[in-house]
């Protein structure tokens, strides 16, 4: 009996020693030394629902409930803690990208400063939905024929209806289609104080200006046109000469708006200071019209341009050379341009071959790029830290243009082949 008591006494002492030894991990004098620290995250970017593993120090597998995980300052549920160096979580929907921190709830002086960042990748929340137009039909009054470039202002989507020679507006709430300017199925060149009496020839892109005026790349007329923000939506020619398009050997670096010439202008974008940026893929040129000083300036010509098409501007993008981005068509590259002619690739790595035939681009308020790739039939999402992922466009035959409704997390893509505009939700 004494031997049994002695045995249990020894077992009790050993158990007590074990508990006390574990408790010493939590004593105040060891708090800072034992703070959890994140060393790596795999993968370091993922969409909602993905399983992600953190590797670090000073986790405690026996007490996962005592730890808090945050990404970009937002608390994330810990799925499991297999051991003292590993933590697993599932990416929630719609979180922010940012630094990864793990802290211990019972103090530890707050989380150790983390140099590890996690990038939340957008994903599509639904399949493509036909938003406007009639598949295969290009003859009815509200039907498109080769819809191309688009832009959004408020609750209105503006569309360049290329082969019907008009600019449309589509109500984002109802899908109702109206003719904003141009005469249906009647190409030509005519400025008018009444927008629906004016004439265009193959308008290829549109961009909303600072006071809600609409600029049009009137490709067939070799001009940049302007639709006024007034009751009648009057149309005027901002710059260009349809009778004398710009030849290959006459392209001064600087000229006046009145004397400037363009040839087959394709893409168009604006900033808040009155500049209008224009691409000329047939001559591999990019220019901008400055309405403040009355000049047209050539930004870039020749190499590395190779059929530049879509162009986008955002004052939120913190890029090395400013906020102008160019879908460089046949080169398979997206360029970040400077107004003085400098350029760099975006992302600044060509070996990844992340694009095939980029033709258009949009930016959100955080500077994330949505690049429409006609070759892959995908949208390449390029984040401000130059990481990227893809959004599938399964079902679209020939993508022609892209527009972004950030407030409703919706992307609009025109399909030139089916004559329809599709919408797709992302988050």
Coordinates of C-alpha atoms in Angstrom, one line a residue:
X1 CA 0.0 0.0 0.0
X2 CA 2.8 2.4 0.9
X3 CA 4.5 1.5 -2.4
X4 CA 1.3 2.5 -4.3
X5 CA 1.0 5.7 -2.4
X6 CA 4.6 6.5 -3.1
X7 CA 4.1 5.7 -6.8
X8 CA 1.1 8.0 -7.1
X9 CA 3.0 10.7 -5.2
X10 CA 5.8 10.5 -7.7
X11 CA 3.3 10.7 -10.6
X12 CA 1.6 13.7 -9.0
X13 CA 4.9 15.5 -8.6
X14 CA 5.8 14.8 -12.3
X15 CA 2.4 16.1 -13.5
X16 CA 2.8 19.2 -11.4
X17 CA 6.3 19.8 -12.7
X18 CA 5.0 19.4 -16.2
X19 CA 2.2 21.9 -15.7
X20 CA 4.5 24.4 -14.0
X21 CA 7.0 24.1 -16.8
X22 CA 4.3 24.9 -19.3
X23 CA 3.1 27.8 -17.3
X24 CA 6.5 29.4 -17.3
X25 CA 5.9 30.1 -21.0
X26 CA 3.4 32.7 -19.9
X27 CA 5.2 34.4 -17.1
X28 CA 5.6 38.2 -17.5
X29 CA 9.4 38.1 -17.8
X30 CA 9.2 35.9 -20.9
X31 CA 6.3 37.6 -22.7
X32 CA 8.3 39.6 -25.2
X33 CA 10.8 36.8 -25.9
X34 CA 8.0 34.4 -26.7
X35 CA 5.7 36.6 -28.8
X36 CA 4.5 34.8 -31.9
X37 CA 6.2 35.9 -35.1
X38 CA 5.2 35.2 -38.8
X39 CA 8.1 34.2 -41.0
X40 CA 6.3 33.2 -44.2
X41 CA 2.9 32.6 -45.8
X42 CA 2.1 30.0 -48.4
X43 CA 0.7 30.9 -50.9
X44 CA 1.3 34.6 -50.4
X45 CA -1.7 35.5 -52.5
X46 CA -5.1 33.7 -53.0
X47 CA -8.8 34.0 -53.7
X48 CA -11.6 33.6 -51.2
X49 CA -11.9 30.0 -50.0
X50 CA -8.2 29.1 -50.4
X51 CA -6.4 27.3 -47.6
X52 CA -3.3 29.2 -46.5
X53 CA -0.4 28.2 -44.2
X54 CA 1.6 30.5 -42.0
X55 CA 5.0 29.4 -40.8
X56 CA 6.4 31.2 -37.7
X57 CA 7.7 31.0 -34.2
X58 CA 6.2 30.8 -30.7
X59 CA 2.8 29.5 -31.7
X60 CA 1.3 27.0 -29.2
X61 CA -0.6 24.2 -30.7
X62 CA -2.3 23.3 -27.4
X63 CA -3.9 26.7 -27.1
X64 CA -4.9 28.0 -30.6
X65 CA -7.9 29.9 -29.0
X66 CA -5.4 32.2 -27.2
X67 CA -4.1 33.6 -30.5
X68 CA -5.4 36.2 -32.9
X69 CA -4.6 36.4 -36.7
X70 CA -5.1 39.7 -38.6
X71 CA -4.4 40.6 -42.2
X72 CA -4.4 44.3 -43.1
X73 CA -5.8 45.0 -39.6
X74 CA -8.8 42.7 -40.1
X75 CA -9.3 39.7 -37.8
X76 CA -9.3 36.3 -39.6
X77 CA -10.5 33.0 -38.1
X78 CA -7.7 30.5 -37.3
X79 CA -8.7 27.1 -38.8
X80 CA -6.0 25.0 -37.1
X81 CA -2.6 25.2 -35.4
X82 CA -1.0 21.8 -36.1
X83 CA 2.2 22.6 -34.2
X84 CA 4.1 25.4 -32.5
X85 CA 5.4 26.7 -35.9
X86 CA 2.4 26.3 -38.2
X87 CA -1.0 28.1 -38.4
X88 CA -3.7 27.4 -41.0
X89 CA -6.6 29.7 -42.1
X90 CA -9.1 29.8 -44.9
X91 CA -9.3 33.1 -46.9
X92 CA -12.6 34.9 -46.2
X93 CA -14.5 36.7 -48.9
X94 CA -13.6 40.3 -49.5
X95 CA -10.8 40.9 -47.0
X96 CA -8.2 43.5 -47.5
X97 CA -4.6 42.8 -48.6
X98 CA -1.9 43.8 -46.1
X99 CA 0.6 42.7 -43.5
X100 CA 0.1 39.4 -41.6
X101 CA 0.2 39.5 -37.8
X102 CA -0.3 36.9 -35.1
X103 CA -0.7 38.1 -31.5
X104 CA -1.3 36.3 -28.2
X105 CA -4.5 37.4 -26.5
X106 CA -3.2 37.4 -23.0
X107 CA -0.7 40.3 -23.7
X108 CA 2.7 39.9 -25.2
X109 CA 2.8 43.6 -25.9
X110 CA 0.9 43.4 -29.1
X111 CA 1.9 41.6 -32.4
X112 CA 5.5 41.6 -33.5
X113 CA 5.9 43.8 -36.5
X114 CA 5.5 41.6 -39.6
X115 CA 7.4 42.0 -42.9
X116 CA 5.1 39.3 -44.4
X117 CA 2.3 40.5 -46.6
X118 CA -0.7 38.6 -48.0
X119 CA -2.4 39.6 -51.2
X120 CA -6.1 39.0 -51.5
X121 CA -7.0 38.1 -55.1
X122 CA -10.3 39.0 -56.6
X123 CA -12.5 36.2 -57.9
X124 CA -15.7 36.1 -59.9
X125 CA -18.8 35.7 -57.8
X126 CA -21.0 34.6 -60.6
X127 CA -20.9 33.5 -64.2
X128 CA -21.3 36.0 -67.1
X129 CA -24.7 37.5 -67.4
X130 CA -26.0 39.1 -70.6
X131 CA -26.6 42.7 -69.6
X132 CA -27.5 44.6 -72.8
X133 CA -28.0 43.8 -76.5
X134 CA -29.4 40.9 -78.4
X135 CA -27.1 38.0 -79.3
X136 CA -26.6 37.8 -83.1
X137 CA -29.0 40.6 -83.9
X138 CA -27.5 43.9 -85.1
X139 CA -30.5 45.5 -86.8
X140 CA -33.0 46.5 -84.2
X141 CA -32.9 50.0 -82.8
X142 CA -31.5 48.9 -79.5
X143 CA -29.1 46.3 -80.9
X144 CA -25.3 46.7 -81.0
X145 CA -23.0 45.9 -83.9
X146 CA -19.4 45.6 -82.9
X147 CA -19.6 47.3 -79.5
X148 CA -16.2 48.3 -78.4
X149 CA -14.8 50.8 -75.9
X150 CA -16.9 51.8 -72.8
X151 CA -16.8 54.1 -69.8
X152 CA -19.1 54.6 -66.7
X153 CA -20.3 57.7 -65.0
X154 CA -22.7 57.3 -62.2
X155 CA -25.5 55.0 -63.2
X156 CA -24.8 55.2 -67.0
X157 CA -22.6 53.0 -69.1
X158 CA -21.4 54.7 -72.3
X159 CA -20.7 52.5 -75.3
X160 CA -19.0 53.1 -78.7
X161 CA -21.2 51.2 -81.1
X162 CA -18.6 50.8 -83.9
X163 CA -20.4 49.5 -86.9
X164 CA -23.7 51.4 -86.2
X165 CA -21.7 54.7 -86.0
X166 CA -23.3 55.9 -82.7
X167 CA -22.5 56.4 -79.1
X168 CA -25.0 54.6 -76.8
X169 CA -25.9 55.0 -73.1
X170 CA -27.1 52.1 -71.0
X171 CA -28.8 52.5 -67.7
X172 CA -27.0 50.3 -65.2
X173 CA -30.1 49.8 -63.1
X174 CA -32.5 48.8 -65.8
X175 CA -30.4 47.9 -68.8
X176 CA -32.4 50.3 -71.0
X177 CA -30.4 51.4 -74.1
X178 CA -30.6 54.9 -75.6
X179 CA -28.8 56.6 -78.5
X180 CA -26.8 59.5 -77.0
X181 CA -25.3 60.8 -80.3
X182 CA -24.9 59.9 -83.9
X183 CA -27.4 58.8 -86.6
X184 CA -28.1 55.0 -86.5
X185 CA -26.4 53.1 -89.4
X186 CA -25.4 56.4 -91.1
X187 CA -21.6 57.0 -91.2
X188 CA -20.3 60.4 -91.9
X189 CA -18.9 63.5 -90.3
X190 CA -21.1 66.2 -88.9
X191 CA -21.0 68.4 -85.8
X192 CA -24.3 69.4 -84.4
X193 CA -25.8 71.2 -81.4
X194 CA -28.1 68.2 -81.2
X195 CA -26.2 65.0 -80.5
X196 CA -28.6 62.7 -82.3
X197 CA -28.1 64.7 -85.5
X198 CA -24.3 64.5 -85.5
X199 CA -22.5 61.9 -87.5
X200 CA -19.6 59.6 -86.6
X201 CA -17.7 57.0 -88.6
X202 CA -16.7 53.9 -86.6
X203 CA -16.4 55.3 -83.1
X204 CA -14.1 53.0 -81.3
X205 CA -13.8 54.3 -77.7
X206 CA -15.4 56.7 -75.2
X207 CA -14.1 58.5 -72.1
X208 CA -16.0 60.6 -69.5
X209 CA -14.3 64.0 -68.8
X210 CA -14.1 66.1 -65.6
X211 CA -17.5 67.7 -66.0
X212 CA -19.2 64.6 -67.5
X213 CA -18.6 65.5 -71.1
X214 CA -17.9 62.5 -73.3
X215 CA -14.8 62.2 -75.6
X216 CA -15.0 59.9 -78.6
X217 CA -12.2 58.3 -80.6
X218 CA -13.9 58.8 -84.0
X219 CA -11.7 56.3 -85.7
X220 CA -13.0 56.5 -89.3
X221 CA -12.9 60.3 -89.3
X222 CA -9.4 60.5 -87.8
X223 CA -10.7 62.9 -85.1
X224 CA -11.4 63.3 -81.4
X225 CA -15.0 64.4 -80.9
X226 CA -16.7 65.8 -77.8
X227 CA -20.2 65.3 -76.6
X228 CA -21.3 68.2 -74.4
X229 CA -22.9 67.7 -71.0
X230 CA -26.0 69.7 -71.9
X231 CA -29.6 69.0 -72.6
X232 CA -29.1 68.4 -76.3
X233 CA -25.7 66.6 -76.0
X234 CA -24.3 68.6 -78.8
X235 CA -21.3 67.2 -80.7
X236 CA -18.1 69.2 -81.7
X237 CA -14.7 68.2 -83.0
X238 CA -12.0 68.7 -80.3
X239 CA -9.0 68.0 -82.6
X240 CA -8.1 66.3 -85.8
X241 CA -8.8 66.8 -89.6
X242 CA -10.8 64.1 -91.3
X243 CA -9.8 65.4 -94.7
X244 CA -6.1 65.3 -93.9
X245 CA -5.2 62.5 -91.5
X246 CA -1.8 62.4 -90.0
X247 CA 0.7 60.8 -92.4
X248 CA 3.6 58.7 -91.2
X249 CA 6.2 61.4 -92.0
X250 CA 4.3 64.3 -90.5
X251 CA 4.0 64.0 -86.8
X252 CA 5.5 66.9 -84.8
X253 CA 6.2 66.4 -81.2
X254 CA 4.1 69.4 -80.3
X255 CA 1.3 71.2 -82.2
X256 CA -1.8 73.2 -81.5
X257 CA -5.2 71.5 -81.0
X258 CA -6.5 73.3 -84.1
X259 CA -3.7 72.0 -86.3
X260 CA -3.2 68.6 -84.9
X261 CA -3.8 65.5 -87.0
X262 CA -4.6 61.9 -86.0
X263 CA -5.0 58.7 -88.0
X264 CA -7.4 56.0 -86.9
X265 CA -7.5 57.0 -83.2
X266 CA -8.4 53.9 -81.2
X267 CA -8.3 54.3 -77.5
X268 CA -9.1 57.3 -75.3
X269 CA -8.8 58.3 -71.7
X270 CA -9.0 61.5 -69.6
X271 CA -7.7 63.0 -66.4
X272 CA -9.2 65.6 -64.1
X273 CA -7.1 68.4 -65.5
X274 CA -8.5 68.5 -69.0
X275 CA -6.0 66.2 -70.7
X276 CA -7.3 63.7 -73.2
X277 CA -5.0 60.7 -74.1
X278 CA -5.3 59.1 -77.5
X279 CA -3.7 56.0 -79.1
X280 CA -3.0 55.5 -82.8
X281 CA -2.2 51.8 -83.3
X282 CA -1.7 52.1 -87.0
X283 CA 1.3 54.5 -86.4
X284 CA 2.3 53.1 -83.0
X285 CA 1.8 56.5 -81.3
X286 CA 0.3 57.8 -78.1
X287 CA -0.6 61.5 -77.8
X288 CA -2.4 63.8 -75.4
X289 CA -4.5 66.8 -75.9
X290 CA -4.1 69.5 -73.2
X291 CA -7.2 71.8 -73.3
X292 CA -5.5 74.1 -70.8
X293 CA -2.6 75.2 -73.0
X294 CA -4.2 74.3 -76.3
X295 CA -1.5 71.9 -77.4
X296 CA -1.3 68.3 -78.6
X297 CA 1.8 66.5 -77.5
X298 CA 3.3 63.2 -78.7
X299 CA 4.1 61.0 -75.7
X300 CA 5.7 58.0 -77.4
X301 CA 6.1 56.6 -80.9
X302 CA 7.7 53.5 -82.3
X303 CA 9.4 50.9 -80.1
X304 CA 8.2 49.5 -77.8
X305 CA 4.7 50.2 -79.1
X306 CA 3.1 47.5 -81.1
X307 CA -0.5 48.2 -81.9
X308 CA -1.4 50.2 -78.8
X309 CA -5.1 50.2 -78.2
X310 CA -6.7 50.7 -74.8
X311 CA -5.4 53.4 -72.4
X312 CA -6.4 54.2 -68.8
X313 CA -5.6 56.9 -66.4
X314 CA -6.0 57.0 -62.6
X315 CA -4.6 59.5 -60.1
X316 CA -4.8 56.8 -57.4
X317 CA -2.3 54.5 -58.9
X318 CA 1.1 54.9 -57.3
X319 CA 3.2 53.8 -60.2
X320 CA 6.8 54.7 -60.8
X321 CA 6.1 56.8 -63.9
X322 CA 2.7 58.2 -63.0
X323 CA -0.9 57.0 -63.6
X324 CA -1.1 56.3 -67.3
X325 CA -1.4 52.7 -68.5
X326 CA -1.4 51.4 -72.1
X327 CA -2.6 48.0 -73.4
X328 CA 0.1 47.4 -76.0
X329 CA -1.8 45.0 -78.2
X330 CA 0.5 42.7 -80.2
X331 CA 3.5 43.0 -77.9
X332 CA 1.7 41.2 -75.1
X333 CA 2.7 43.9 -72.7
X334 CA 1.0 46.5 -70.5
X335 CA 3.1 49.7 -70.3
X336 CA 3.2 52.3 -67.5
X337 CA 3.8 55.6 -69.4
X338 CA 5.1 59.0 -68.4
X339 CA 3.9 62.1 -70.1
X340 CA 7.5 62.9 -71.0
X341 CA 7.8 59.7 -72.9
X342 CA 9.3 57.3 -70.4
X343 CA 7.8 53.9 -69.9
X344 CA 8.2 50.6 -68.1
X345 CA 6.4 47.3 -68.1
X346 CA 3.6 46.5 -65.7
X347 CA 4.3 44.3 -63.9
X348 CA 8.0 44.9 -64.4
X349 CA 8.6 41.3 -65.3
X350 CA 8.3 40.1 -68.9
X351 CA 9.4 36.5 -68.3
X352 CA 6.0 35.6 -66.8
X353 CA 4.2 36.1 -70.1
X354 CA 1.1 37.1 -68.2
X355 CA -0.6 38.7 -71.2
X356 CA -1.4 37.5 -74.6
X357 CA -3.2 40.3 -76.5
X358 CA -4.1 43.1 -74.0
X359 CA -6.5 45.5 -75.7
X360 CA -8.1 47.6 -72.9
X361 CA -7.7 48.5 -69.2
X362 CA -9.5 50.1 -66.3
X363 CA -8.4 51.0 -62.8
X364 CA -10.2 51.1 -59.5
X365 CA -9.9 53.7 -56.8
X366 CA -7.0 51.8 -55.1
X367 CA -5.0 51.6 -58.3
X368 CA -5.8 48.0 -59.2
X369 CA -5.7 47.4 -62.9
X370 CA -8.3 45.3 -64.8
X371 CA -6.7 44.4 -68.1
X372 CA -8.9 42.9 -70.9
X373 CA -6.9 40.3 -72.8
X374 CA -8.5 39.4 -76.1
X375 CA -6.1 36.5 -76.8
X376 CA -6.8 34.6 -73.6
X377 CA -10.4 35.8 -73.1
X378 CA -9.6 36.8 -69.6
X379 CA -9.2 39.8 -67.4
X380 CA -5.8 40.1 -65.8
X381 CA -6.0 41.8 -62.4
X382 CA -2.8 43.6 -61.6
X383 CA -2.5 44.9 -58.1
X384 CA -0.6 47.9 -56.9
X385 CA 2.2 45.7 -55.6
X386 CA 2.5 44.2 -59.1
X387 CA 1.1 40.8 -58.1
X388 CA -1.7 39.6 -60.4
X389 CA -4.3 36.9 -61.0
X390 CA -6.9 36.1 -63.7
X391 CA -10.7 36.4 -64.0
X392 CA -12.2 34.0 -66.5
X393 CA -14.5 35.2 -69.3
X394 CA -15.9 31.9 -70.3
X395 CA -18.6 32.4 -72.9
X396 CA -17.4 35.6 -74.5
X397 CA -16.4 35.1 -78.1
X398 CA -14.4 38.3 -79.0
X399 CA -13.9 40.7 -76.1
X400 CA -13.9 44.3 -77.3
X401 CA -13.8 46.7 -74.3
X402 CA -14.1 46.8 -70.5
X403 CA -15.6 49.1 -68.0
X404 CA -15.6 48.9 -64.2
X405 CA -18.5 49.7 -61.8
X406 CA -16.4 49.6 -58.6
X407 CA -19.3 50.6 -56.3
X408 CA -21.2 47.5 -57.3
X409 CA -18.2 45.2 -57.8
X410 CA -19.2 44.7 -61.4
X411 CA -17.2 44.4 -64.6
X412 CA -18.8 45.0 -68.0
X413 CA -17.3 43.5 -71.1
X414 CA -18.4 44.1 -74.7
X415 CA -18.4 41.1 -77.0
X416 CA -17.8 42.3 -80.6
X417 CA -18.9 38.9 -82.1
X418 CA -22.2 38.4 -80.3
X419 CA -23.0 42.1 -80.2
X420 CA -23.8 41.9 -76.5
X421 CA -22.5 43.5 -73.3
X422 CA -22.0 41.1 -70.4
X423 CA -21.7 41.8 -66.8
X424 CA -19.8 39.8 -64.2
X425 CA -19.6 40.2 -60.4
X426 CA -16.2 40.1 -58.6
X427 CA -15.2 40.2 -55.0

